[in-house]
Short mmCIF file of C-alpha atoms and ligand atoms in Angstrom, two decimals:
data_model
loop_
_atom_site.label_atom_id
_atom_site.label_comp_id
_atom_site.label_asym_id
_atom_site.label_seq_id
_atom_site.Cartn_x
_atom_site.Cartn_y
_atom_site.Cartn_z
CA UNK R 1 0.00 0.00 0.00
CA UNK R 2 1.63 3.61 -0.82
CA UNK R 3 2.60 5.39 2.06
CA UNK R 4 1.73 8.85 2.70
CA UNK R 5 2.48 11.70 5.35
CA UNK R 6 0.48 14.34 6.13
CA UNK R 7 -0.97 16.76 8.52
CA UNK R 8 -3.84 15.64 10.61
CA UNK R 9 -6.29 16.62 12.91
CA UNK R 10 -6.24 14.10 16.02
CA UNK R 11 -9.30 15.42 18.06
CA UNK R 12 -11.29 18.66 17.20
CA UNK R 13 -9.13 20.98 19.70
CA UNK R 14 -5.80 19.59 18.75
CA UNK R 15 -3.85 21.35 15.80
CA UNK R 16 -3.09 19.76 13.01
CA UNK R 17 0.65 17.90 13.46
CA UNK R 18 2.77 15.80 10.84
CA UNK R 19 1.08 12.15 10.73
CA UNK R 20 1.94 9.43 8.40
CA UNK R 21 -0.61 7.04 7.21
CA UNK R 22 -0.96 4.46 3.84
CA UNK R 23 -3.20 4.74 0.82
CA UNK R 24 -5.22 1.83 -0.33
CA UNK R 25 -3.75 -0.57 -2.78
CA UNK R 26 -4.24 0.64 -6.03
CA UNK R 27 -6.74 -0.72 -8.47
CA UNK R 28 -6.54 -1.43 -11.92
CA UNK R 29 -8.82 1.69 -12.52
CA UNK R 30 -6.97 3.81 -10.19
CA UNK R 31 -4.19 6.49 -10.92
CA UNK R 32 -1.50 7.54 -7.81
CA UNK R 33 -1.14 11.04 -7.75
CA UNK R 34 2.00 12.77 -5.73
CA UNK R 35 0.77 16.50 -4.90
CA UNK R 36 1.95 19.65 -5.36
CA UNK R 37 -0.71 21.94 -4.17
CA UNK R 38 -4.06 21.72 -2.19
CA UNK R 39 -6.39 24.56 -1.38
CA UNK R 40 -7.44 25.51 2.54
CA UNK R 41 -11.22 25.09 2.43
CA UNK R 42 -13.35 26.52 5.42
CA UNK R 43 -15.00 23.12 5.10
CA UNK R 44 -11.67 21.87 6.17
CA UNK R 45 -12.05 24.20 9.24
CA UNK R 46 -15.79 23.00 10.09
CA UNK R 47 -14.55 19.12 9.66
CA UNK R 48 -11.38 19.43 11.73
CA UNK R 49 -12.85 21.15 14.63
CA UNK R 50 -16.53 18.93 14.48
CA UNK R 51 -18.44 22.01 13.76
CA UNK R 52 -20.48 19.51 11.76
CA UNK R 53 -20.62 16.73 14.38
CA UNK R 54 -19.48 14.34 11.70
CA UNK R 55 -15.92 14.34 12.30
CA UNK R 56 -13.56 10.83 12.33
CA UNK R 57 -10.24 11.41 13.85
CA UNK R 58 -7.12 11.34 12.75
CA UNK R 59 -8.20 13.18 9.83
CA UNK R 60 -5.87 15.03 7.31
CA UNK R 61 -8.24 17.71 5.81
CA UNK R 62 -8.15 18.55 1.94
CA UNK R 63 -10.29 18.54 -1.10
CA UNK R 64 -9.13 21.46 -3.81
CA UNK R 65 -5.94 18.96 -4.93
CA UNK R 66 -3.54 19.02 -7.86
CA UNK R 67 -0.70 17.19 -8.33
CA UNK R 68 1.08 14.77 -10.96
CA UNK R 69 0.30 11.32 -11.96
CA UNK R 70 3.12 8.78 -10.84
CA UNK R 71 1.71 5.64 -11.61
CA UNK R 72 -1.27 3.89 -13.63
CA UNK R 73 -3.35 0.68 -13.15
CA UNK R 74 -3.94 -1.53 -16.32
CA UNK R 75 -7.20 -0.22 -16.89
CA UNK R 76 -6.62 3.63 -16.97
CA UNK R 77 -7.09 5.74 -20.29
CA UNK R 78 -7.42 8.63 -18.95
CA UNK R 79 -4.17 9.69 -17.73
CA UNK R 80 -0.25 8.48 -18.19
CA UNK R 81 2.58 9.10 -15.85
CA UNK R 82 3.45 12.73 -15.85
CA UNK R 83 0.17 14.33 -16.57
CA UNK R 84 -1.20 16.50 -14.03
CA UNK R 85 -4.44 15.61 -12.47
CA UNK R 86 -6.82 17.93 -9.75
CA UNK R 87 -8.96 16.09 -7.40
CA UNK R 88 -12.03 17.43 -5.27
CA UNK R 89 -14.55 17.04 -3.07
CA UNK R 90 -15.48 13.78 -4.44
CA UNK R 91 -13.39 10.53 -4.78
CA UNK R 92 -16.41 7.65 -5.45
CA UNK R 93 -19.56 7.14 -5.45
CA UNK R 94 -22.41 4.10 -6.18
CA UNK R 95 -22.00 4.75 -10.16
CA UNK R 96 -25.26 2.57 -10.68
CA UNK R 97 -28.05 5.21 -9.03
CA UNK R 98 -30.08 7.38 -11.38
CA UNK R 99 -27.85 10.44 -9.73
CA UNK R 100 -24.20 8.56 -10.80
CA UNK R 101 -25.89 7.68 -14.55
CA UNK R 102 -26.88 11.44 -14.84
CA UNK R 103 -23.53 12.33 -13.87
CA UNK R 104 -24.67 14.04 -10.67
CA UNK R 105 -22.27 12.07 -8.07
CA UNK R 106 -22.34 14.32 -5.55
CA UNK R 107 -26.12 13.56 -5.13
CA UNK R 108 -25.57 9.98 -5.30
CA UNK R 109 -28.62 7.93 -3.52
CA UNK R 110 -25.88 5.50 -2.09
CA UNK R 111 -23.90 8.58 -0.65
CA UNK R 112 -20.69 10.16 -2.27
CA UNK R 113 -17.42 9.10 -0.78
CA UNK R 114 -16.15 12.43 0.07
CA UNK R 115 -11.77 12.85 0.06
CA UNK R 116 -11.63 12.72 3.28
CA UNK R 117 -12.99 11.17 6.53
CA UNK R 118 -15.61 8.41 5.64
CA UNK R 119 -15.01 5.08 4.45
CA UNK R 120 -13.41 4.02 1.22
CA UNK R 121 -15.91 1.67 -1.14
CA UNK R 122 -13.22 -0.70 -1.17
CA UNK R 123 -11.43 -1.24 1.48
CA UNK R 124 -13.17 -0.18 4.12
CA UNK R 125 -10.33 2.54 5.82
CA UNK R 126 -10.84 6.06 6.22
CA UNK R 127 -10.35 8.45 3.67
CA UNK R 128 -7.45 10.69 3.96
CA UNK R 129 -7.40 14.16 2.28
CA UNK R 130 -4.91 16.37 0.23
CA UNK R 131 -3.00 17.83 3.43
CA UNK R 132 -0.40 15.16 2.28
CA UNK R 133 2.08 13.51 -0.22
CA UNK R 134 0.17 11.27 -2.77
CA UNK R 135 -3.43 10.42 -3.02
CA UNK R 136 -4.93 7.03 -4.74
CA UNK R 137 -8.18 7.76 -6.48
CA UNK R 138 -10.22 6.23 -9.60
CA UNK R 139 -9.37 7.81 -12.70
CA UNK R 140 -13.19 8.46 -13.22
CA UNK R 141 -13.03 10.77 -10.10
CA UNK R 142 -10.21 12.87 -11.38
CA UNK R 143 -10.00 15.74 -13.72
CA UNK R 144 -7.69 17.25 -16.39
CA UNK R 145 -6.29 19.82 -16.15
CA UNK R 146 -6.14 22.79 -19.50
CA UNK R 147 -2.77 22.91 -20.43
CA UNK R 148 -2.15 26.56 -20.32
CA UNK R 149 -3.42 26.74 -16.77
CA UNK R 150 -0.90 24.49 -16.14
CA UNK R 151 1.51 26.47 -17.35
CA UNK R 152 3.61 27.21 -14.22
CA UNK R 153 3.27 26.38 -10.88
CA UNK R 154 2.57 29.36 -10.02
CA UNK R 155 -0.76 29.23 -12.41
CA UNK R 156 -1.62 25.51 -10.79
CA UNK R 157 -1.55 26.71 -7.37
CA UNK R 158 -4.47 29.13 -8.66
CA UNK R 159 -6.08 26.04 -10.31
CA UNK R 160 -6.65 23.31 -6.99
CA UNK R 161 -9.35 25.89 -5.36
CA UNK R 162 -11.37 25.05 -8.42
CA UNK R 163 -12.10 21.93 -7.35
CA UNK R 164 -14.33 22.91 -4.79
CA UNK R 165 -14.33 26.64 -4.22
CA UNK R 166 -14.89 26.96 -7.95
CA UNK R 167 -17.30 24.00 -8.36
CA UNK R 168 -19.41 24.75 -5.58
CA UNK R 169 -20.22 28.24 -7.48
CA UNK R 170 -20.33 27.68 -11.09
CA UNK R 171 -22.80 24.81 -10.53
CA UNK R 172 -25.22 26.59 -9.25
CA UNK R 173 -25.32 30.32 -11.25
CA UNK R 174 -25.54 27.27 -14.34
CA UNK R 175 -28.69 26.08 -12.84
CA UNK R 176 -30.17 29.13 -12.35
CA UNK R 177 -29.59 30.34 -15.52
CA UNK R 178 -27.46 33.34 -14.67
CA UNK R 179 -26.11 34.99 -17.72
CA UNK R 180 -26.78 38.76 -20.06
CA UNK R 181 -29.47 40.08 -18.21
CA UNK R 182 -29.37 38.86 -14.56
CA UNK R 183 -29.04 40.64 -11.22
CA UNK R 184 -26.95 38.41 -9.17
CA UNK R 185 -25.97 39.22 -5.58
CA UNK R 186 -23.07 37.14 -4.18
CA UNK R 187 -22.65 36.88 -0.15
CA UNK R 188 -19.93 36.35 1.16
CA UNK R 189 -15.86 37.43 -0.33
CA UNK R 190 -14.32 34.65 0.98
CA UNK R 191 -12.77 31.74 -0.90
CA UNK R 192 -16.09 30.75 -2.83
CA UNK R 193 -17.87 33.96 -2.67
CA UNK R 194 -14.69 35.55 -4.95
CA UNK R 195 -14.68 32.40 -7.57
CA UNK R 196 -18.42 33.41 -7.60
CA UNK R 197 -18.07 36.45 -8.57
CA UNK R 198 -15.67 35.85 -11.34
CA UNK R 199 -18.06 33.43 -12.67
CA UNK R 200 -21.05 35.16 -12.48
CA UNK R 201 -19.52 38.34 -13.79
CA UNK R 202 -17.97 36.38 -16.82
CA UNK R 203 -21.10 34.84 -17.59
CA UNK R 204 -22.12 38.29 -18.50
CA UNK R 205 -24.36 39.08 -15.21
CA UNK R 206 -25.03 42.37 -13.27
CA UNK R 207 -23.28 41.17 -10.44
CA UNK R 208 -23.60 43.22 -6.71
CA UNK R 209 -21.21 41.88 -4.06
CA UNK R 210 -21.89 41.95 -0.61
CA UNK R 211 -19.61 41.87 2.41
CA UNK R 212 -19.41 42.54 6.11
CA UNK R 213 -16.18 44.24 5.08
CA UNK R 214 -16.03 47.51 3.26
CA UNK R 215 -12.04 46.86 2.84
CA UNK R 216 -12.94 44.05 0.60
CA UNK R 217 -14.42 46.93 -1.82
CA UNK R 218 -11.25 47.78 -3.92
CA UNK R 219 -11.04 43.65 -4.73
CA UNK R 220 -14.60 42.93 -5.06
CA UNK R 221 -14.54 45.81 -8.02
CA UNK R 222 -11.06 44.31 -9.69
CA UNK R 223 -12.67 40.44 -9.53
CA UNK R 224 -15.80 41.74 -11.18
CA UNK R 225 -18.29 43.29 -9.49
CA UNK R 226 -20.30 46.14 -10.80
CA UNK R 227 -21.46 46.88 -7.73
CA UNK R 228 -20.41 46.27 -3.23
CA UNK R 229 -22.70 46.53 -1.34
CA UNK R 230 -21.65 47.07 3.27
CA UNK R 231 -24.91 44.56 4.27
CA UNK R 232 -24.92 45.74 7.65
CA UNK R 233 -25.70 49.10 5.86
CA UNK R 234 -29.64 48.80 5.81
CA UNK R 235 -30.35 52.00 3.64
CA UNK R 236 -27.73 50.85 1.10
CA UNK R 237 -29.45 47.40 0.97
CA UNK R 238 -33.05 48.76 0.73
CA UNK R 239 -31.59 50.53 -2.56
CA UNK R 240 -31.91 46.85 -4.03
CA UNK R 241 -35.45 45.58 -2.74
CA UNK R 242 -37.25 43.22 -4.83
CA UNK R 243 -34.37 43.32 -7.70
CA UNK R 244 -32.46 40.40 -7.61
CA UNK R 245 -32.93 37.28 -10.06
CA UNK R 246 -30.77 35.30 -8.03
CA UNK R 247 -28.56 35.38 -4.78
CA UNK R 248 -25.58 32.95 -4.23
CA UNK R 249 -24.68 32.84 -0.41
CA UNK R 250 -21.43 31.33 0.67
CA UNK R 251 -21.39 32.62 3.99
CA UNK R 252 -19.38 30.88 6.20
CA UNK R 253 -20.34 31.67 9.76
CA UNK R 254 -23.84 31.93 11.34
CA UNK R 255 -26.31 35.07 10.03
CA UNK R 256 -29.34 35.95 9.07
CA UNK R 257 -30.46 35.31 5.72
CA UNK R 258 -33.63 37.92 5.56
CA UNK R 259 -31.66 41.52 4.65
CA UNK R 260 -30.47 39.04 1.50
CA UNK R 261 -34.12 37.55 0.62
CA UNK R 262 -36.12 40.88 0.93
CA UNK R 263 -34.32 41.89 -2.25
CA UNK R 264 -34.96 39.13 -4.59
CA UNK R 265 -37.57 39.53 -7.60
CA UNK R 266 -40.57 37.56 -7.46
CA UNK R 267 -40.30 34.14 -8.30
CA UNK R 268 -36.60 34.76 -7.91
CA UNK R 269 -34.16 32.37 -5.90
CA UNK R 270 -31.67 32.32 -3.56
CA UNK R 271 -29.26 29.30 -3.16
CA UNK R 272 -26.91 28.26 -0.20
CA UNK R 273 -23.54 26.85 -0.34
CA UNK R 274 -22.56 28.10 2.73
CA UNK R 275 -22.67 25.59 5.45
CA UNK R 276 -22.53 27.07 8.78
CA UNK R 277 -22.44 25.47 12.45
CA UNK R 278 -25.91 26.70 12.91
CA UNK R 279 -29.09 26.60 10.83
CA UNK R 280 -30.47 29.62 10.00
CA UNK R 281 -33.90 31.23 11.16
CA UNK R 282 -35.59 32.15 8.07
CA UNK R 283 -38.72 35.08 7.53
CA UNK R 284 -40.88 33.12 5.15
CA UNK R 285 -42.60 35.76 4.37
CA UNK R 286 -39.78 37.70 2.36
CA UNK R 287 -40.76 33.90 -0.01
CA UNK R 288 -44.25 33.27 0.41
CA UNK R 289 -45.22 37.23 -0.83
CA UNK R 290 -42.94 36.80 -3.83
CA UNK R 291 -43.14 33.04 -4.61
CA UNK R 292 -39.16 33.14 -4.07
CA UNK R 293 -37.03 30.36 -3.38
CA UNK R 294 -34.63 28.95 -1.22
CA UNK R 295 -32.69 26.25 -2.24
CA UNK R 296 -29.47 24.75 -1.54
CA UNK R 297 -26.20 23.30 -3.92
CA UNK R 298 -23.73 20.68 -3.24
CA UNK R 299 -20.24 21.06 -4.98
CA UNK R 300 -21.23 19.75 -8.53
CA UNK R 301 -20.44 16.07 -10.45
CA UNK R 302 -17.80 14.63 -12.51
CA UNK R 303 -18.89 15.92 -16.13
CA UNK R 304 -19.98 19.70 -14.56
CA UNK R 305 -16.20 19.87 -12.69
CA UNK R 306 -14.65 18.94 -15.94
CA UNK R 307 -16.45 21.30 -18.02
CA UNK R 308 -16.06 24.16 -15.09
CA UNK R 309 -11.96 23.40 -15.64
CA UNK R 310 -12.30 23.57 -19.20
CA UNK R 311 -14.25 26.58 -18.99
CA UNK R 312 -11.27 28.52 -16.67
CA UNK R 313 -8.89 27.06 -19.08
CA UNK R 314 -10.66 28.90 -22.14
CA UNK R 315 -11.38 32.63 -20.30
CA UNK R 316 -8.20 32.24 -17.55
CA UNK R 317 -10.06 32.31 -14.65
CA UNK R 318 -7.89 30.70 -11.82
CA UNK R 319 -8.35 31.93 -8.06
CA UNK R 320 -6.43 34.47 -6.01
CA UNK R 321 -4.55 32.81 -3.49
CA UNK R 322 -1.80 33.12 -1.43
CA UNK R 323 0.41 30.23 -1.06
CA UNK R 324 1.41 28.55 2.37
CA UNK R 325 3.94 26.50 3.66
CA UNK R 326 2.21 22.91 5.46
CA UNK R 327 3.31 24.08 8.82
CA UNK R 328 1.61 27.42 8.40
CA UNK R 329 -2.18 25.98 8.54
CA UNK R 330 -2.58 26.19 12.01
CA UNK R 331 -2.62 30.09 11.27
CA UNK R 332 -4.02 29.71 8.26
CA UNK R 333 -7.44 28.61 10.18
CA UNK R 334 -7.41 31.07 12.71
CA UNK R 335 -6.90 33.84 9.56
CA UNK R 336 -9.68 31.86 7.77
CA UNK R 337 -12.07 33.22 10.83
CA UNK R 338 -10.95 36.41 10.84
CA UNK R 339 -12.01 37.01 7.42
CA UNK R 340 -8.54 37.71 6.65
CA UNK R 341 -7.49 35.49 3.22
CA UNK R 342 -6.98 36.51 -0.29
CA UNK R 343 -8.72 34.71 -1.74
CA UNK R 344 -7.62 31.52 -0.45
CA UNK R 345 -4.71 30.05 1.20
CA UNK R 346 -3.12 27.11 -0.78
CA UNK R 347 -0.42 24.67 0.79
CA UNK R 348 2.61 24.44 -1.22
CA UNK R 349 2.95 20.60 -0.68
CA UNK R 350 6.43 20.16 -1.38
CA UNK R 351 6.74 21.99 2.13
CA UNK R 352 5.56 18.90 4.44
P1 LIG P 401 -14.21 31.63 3.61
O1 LIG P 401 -13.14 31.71 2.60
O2 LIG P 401 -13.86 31.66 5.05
O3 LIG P 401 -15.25 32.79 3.27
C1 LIG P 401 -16.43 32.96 4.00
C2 LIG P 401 -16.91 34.40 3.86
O4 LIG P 401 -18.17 34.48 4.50
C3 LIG P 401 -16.06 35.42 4.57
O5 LIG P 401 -14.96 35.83 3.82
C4 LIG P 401 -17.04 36.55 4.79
O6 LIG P 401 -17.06 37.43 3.67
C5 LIG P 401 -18.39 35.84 4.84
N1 LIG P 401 -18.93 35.89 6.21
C6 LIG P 401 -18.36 35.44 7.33
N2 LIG P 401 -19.15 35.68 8.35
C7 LIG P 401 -20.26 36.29 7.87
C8 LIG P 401 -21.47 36.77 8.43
N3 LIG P 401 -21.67 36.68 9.75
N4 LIG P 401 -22.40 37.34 7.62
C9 LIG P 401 -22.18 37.44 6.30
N5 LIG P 401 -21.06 36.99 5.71
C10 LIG P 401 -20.12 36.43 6.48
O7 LIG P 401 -15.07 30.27 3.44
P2 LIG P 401 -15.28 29.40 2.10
O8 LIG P 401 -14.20 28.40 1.99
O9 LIG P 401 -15.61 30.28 0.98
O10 LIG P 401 -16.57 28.56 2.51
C11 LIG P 401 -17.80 29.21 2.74
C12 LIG P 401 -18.84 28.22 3.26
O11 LIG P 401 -19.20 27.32 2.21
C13 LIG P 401 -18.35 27.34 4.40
O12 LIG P 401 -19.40 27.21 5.35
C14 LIG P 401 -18.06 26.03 3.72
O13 LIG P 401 -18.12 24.92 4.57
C15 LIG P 401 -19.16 25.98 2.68
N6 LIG P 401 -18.92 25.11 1.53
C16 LIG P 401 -20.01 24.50 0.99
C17 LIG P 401 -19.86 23.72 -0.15
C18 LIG P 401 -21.06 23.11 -0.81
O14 LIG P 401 -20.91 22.17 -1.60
N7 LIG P 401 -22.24 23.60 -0.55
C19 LIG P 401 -18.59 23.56 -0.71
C20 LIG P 401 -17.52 24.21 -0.12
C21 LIG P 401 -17.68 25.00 0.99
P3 LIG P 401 -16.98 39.03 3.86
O15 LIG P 401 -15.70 39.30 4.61
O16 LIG P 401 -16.98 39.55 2.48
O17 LIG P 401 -18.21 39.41 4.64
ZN1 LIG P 402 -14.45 22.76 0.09
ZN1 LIG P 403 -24.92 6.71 -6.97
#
């Protein structure tokens, strides 16, 4: 089995420490992939500490993951040794549901096997994220990645928060059909809130950006955004009442999601990616008086994170990060809360 080290998380109030770990044998469908870079998710905040209550300890966090291929089983086609590869959220799934058929994994009936911290389909041990060396993972869960965002490293550092940061917004402005023509408000300019911004904006929408942090103004105008918008600042957000088609929050931390709904359109929506400790309390009257509403959107599937990387690859969208040495994450978290990143950290693996 290939050994890997890592950082992990050994109980939700310890901080992550060097741990060393194997991968499962590889299959004939599966490719070994030795890392370069991996994106710091807030999701890999919320699972280390058990904000979720789902956590399985040791875990080594990680799920926005590029690196190169080292080795091939017999049955792989999509990839030869030397060919970068990114891996995300999602690592396996049933692949027999309606869900798997249509493509759409990470709904799978049969559960998705997320990157880290749940069992593997095969052999049973616990999956162990991108905060580490090499990762073993069906080529059918991996992507290509466009050559000329491959480019330099500097370039494929930008690329790994695609894989979820990037997902986890295009999917859903696809869905809803944002494009010439749409009012879109984005909450949140964090790691996904900025990758949804630069989406929305290059798919042509009016896109208003809103933030608990008028500092964040200069950026939010430079990644796209015709308008920013302070949303503790209740006159400025009355300006917008009933004139959004669609609202994309990624908020990370616990608010209120009514200042946000009383400005959508009728018959408008507003989607959630953001996944906080604690469920919101919503006014369902800001939906019921303008049949509005609220949904929520999980990451996206194979096919969608393909064509989201081709996509980047054809109108250079990559994300703003700033890179980070392994035994900088401990700080990197604690920055993560205090809204301070831009746009999002990424571990230089070759660090551990
Ligand atoms: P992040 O980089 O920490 O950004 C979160 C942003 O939320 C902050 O930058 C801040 O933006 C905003 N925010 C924080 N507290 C707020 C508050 N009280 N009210 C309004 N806005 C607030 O986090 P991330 O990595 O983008 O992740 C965001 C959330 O999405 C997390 O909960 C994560 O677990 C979840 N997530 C979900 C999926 C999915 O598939 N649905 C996938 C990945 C991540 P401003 O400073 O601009 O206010
Ligand atoms: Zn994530
Ligand atoms: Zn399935």
């Amino acid at each position: 089995m290939p050994a890997s080290k890592g950082y992990a998380a050994q109980s939700k109030s310890t901080p992550l420490a060097p741990y060393a770990f194997t991968r499962r044998e590889p299959l004939p469908s599966d490719i070994v992939v030795d890392l370069l870079y991996c994106g710091v998710c807030h999701s890999d905040l919320h699972m280390a500490r058990n904000e979720w209550g789902n956590a399985v300890y040791p875990m080594v966090p990680g799920h926005e993951i590029v690196g190169t291929v080292t080795s091939v089983g017999s049955a792989v086609t999509k990839f030869k040794v030397g060919d970068i590869a990114a891996i995300g959220v999602l690592v396996d799934s049933c692949r027999t549901c309606s869900k798997c058929e249509k493509g759409e994994e990470q709904y799978c009936l049969n559960g998705m096997t997320l990157t880290y911290a749940v069992p593997d389909r095969f052999d049973g041990s616990i999956t162990m994220g991108g905060y580490s060396s090499n990762y073993v993972v069906d080529e059918r869960y991996a992507h290509t990645v466009p050559a000329n965002l491959a480019a330099t490293k500097e370039l494929l550092a930008g690329v790994a928060p695609l894989l979820c940061a990037g997902i986890t917004t295009y999917s859903p402005l696809k869905h809803w059909g944002v494009g010439p023509g749409s009012k879109v408000g984005i909450v949140g300019l964090g790691g996904l809130g900025h990758m949804g911004l630069k989406f929305a904006h290059s798919f042509g929408a009016h896109v208003v950006q809103f933030t608990t942090s008028l500092k964040k103004k200069e950026d939010a105008l430079r990644l796209g955004a015709d308008e920013v918008v302070l949303s503790t600042d209740e006159d400025a957000m009355k300006a917008h009442a009933n004139s959004f088609d669609f609202i994309l929050d990624t908020a990370s931390a616990p608010h209120s999601l009514d200042p946000y709904s009383a400005l959508l359109k009728h018959d408008a929506a507003m989607a959630l990616v953001g996944l906080p400790e604690v469920p919101p309390v919503v006014d369902v009257t800001n939906f019921i008086f303008r049949r509005a509403s609220l949904s929520g959107s999980c990451i996206g599937g194979v096919p969608e994170t393909q064509e989201m990387l081709n996509y980047c690859g054809e109108h250079n969208i990559t994300s703003d990060i700033e890179i980070i040495a392994m035994p900088q994450i401990n700080e990197a978290f604690e920055r993560m809360l205090k809204q301070d990143v831009k746009y999002r950290f990424v571990i230089d693996l070759k660090t551990l």
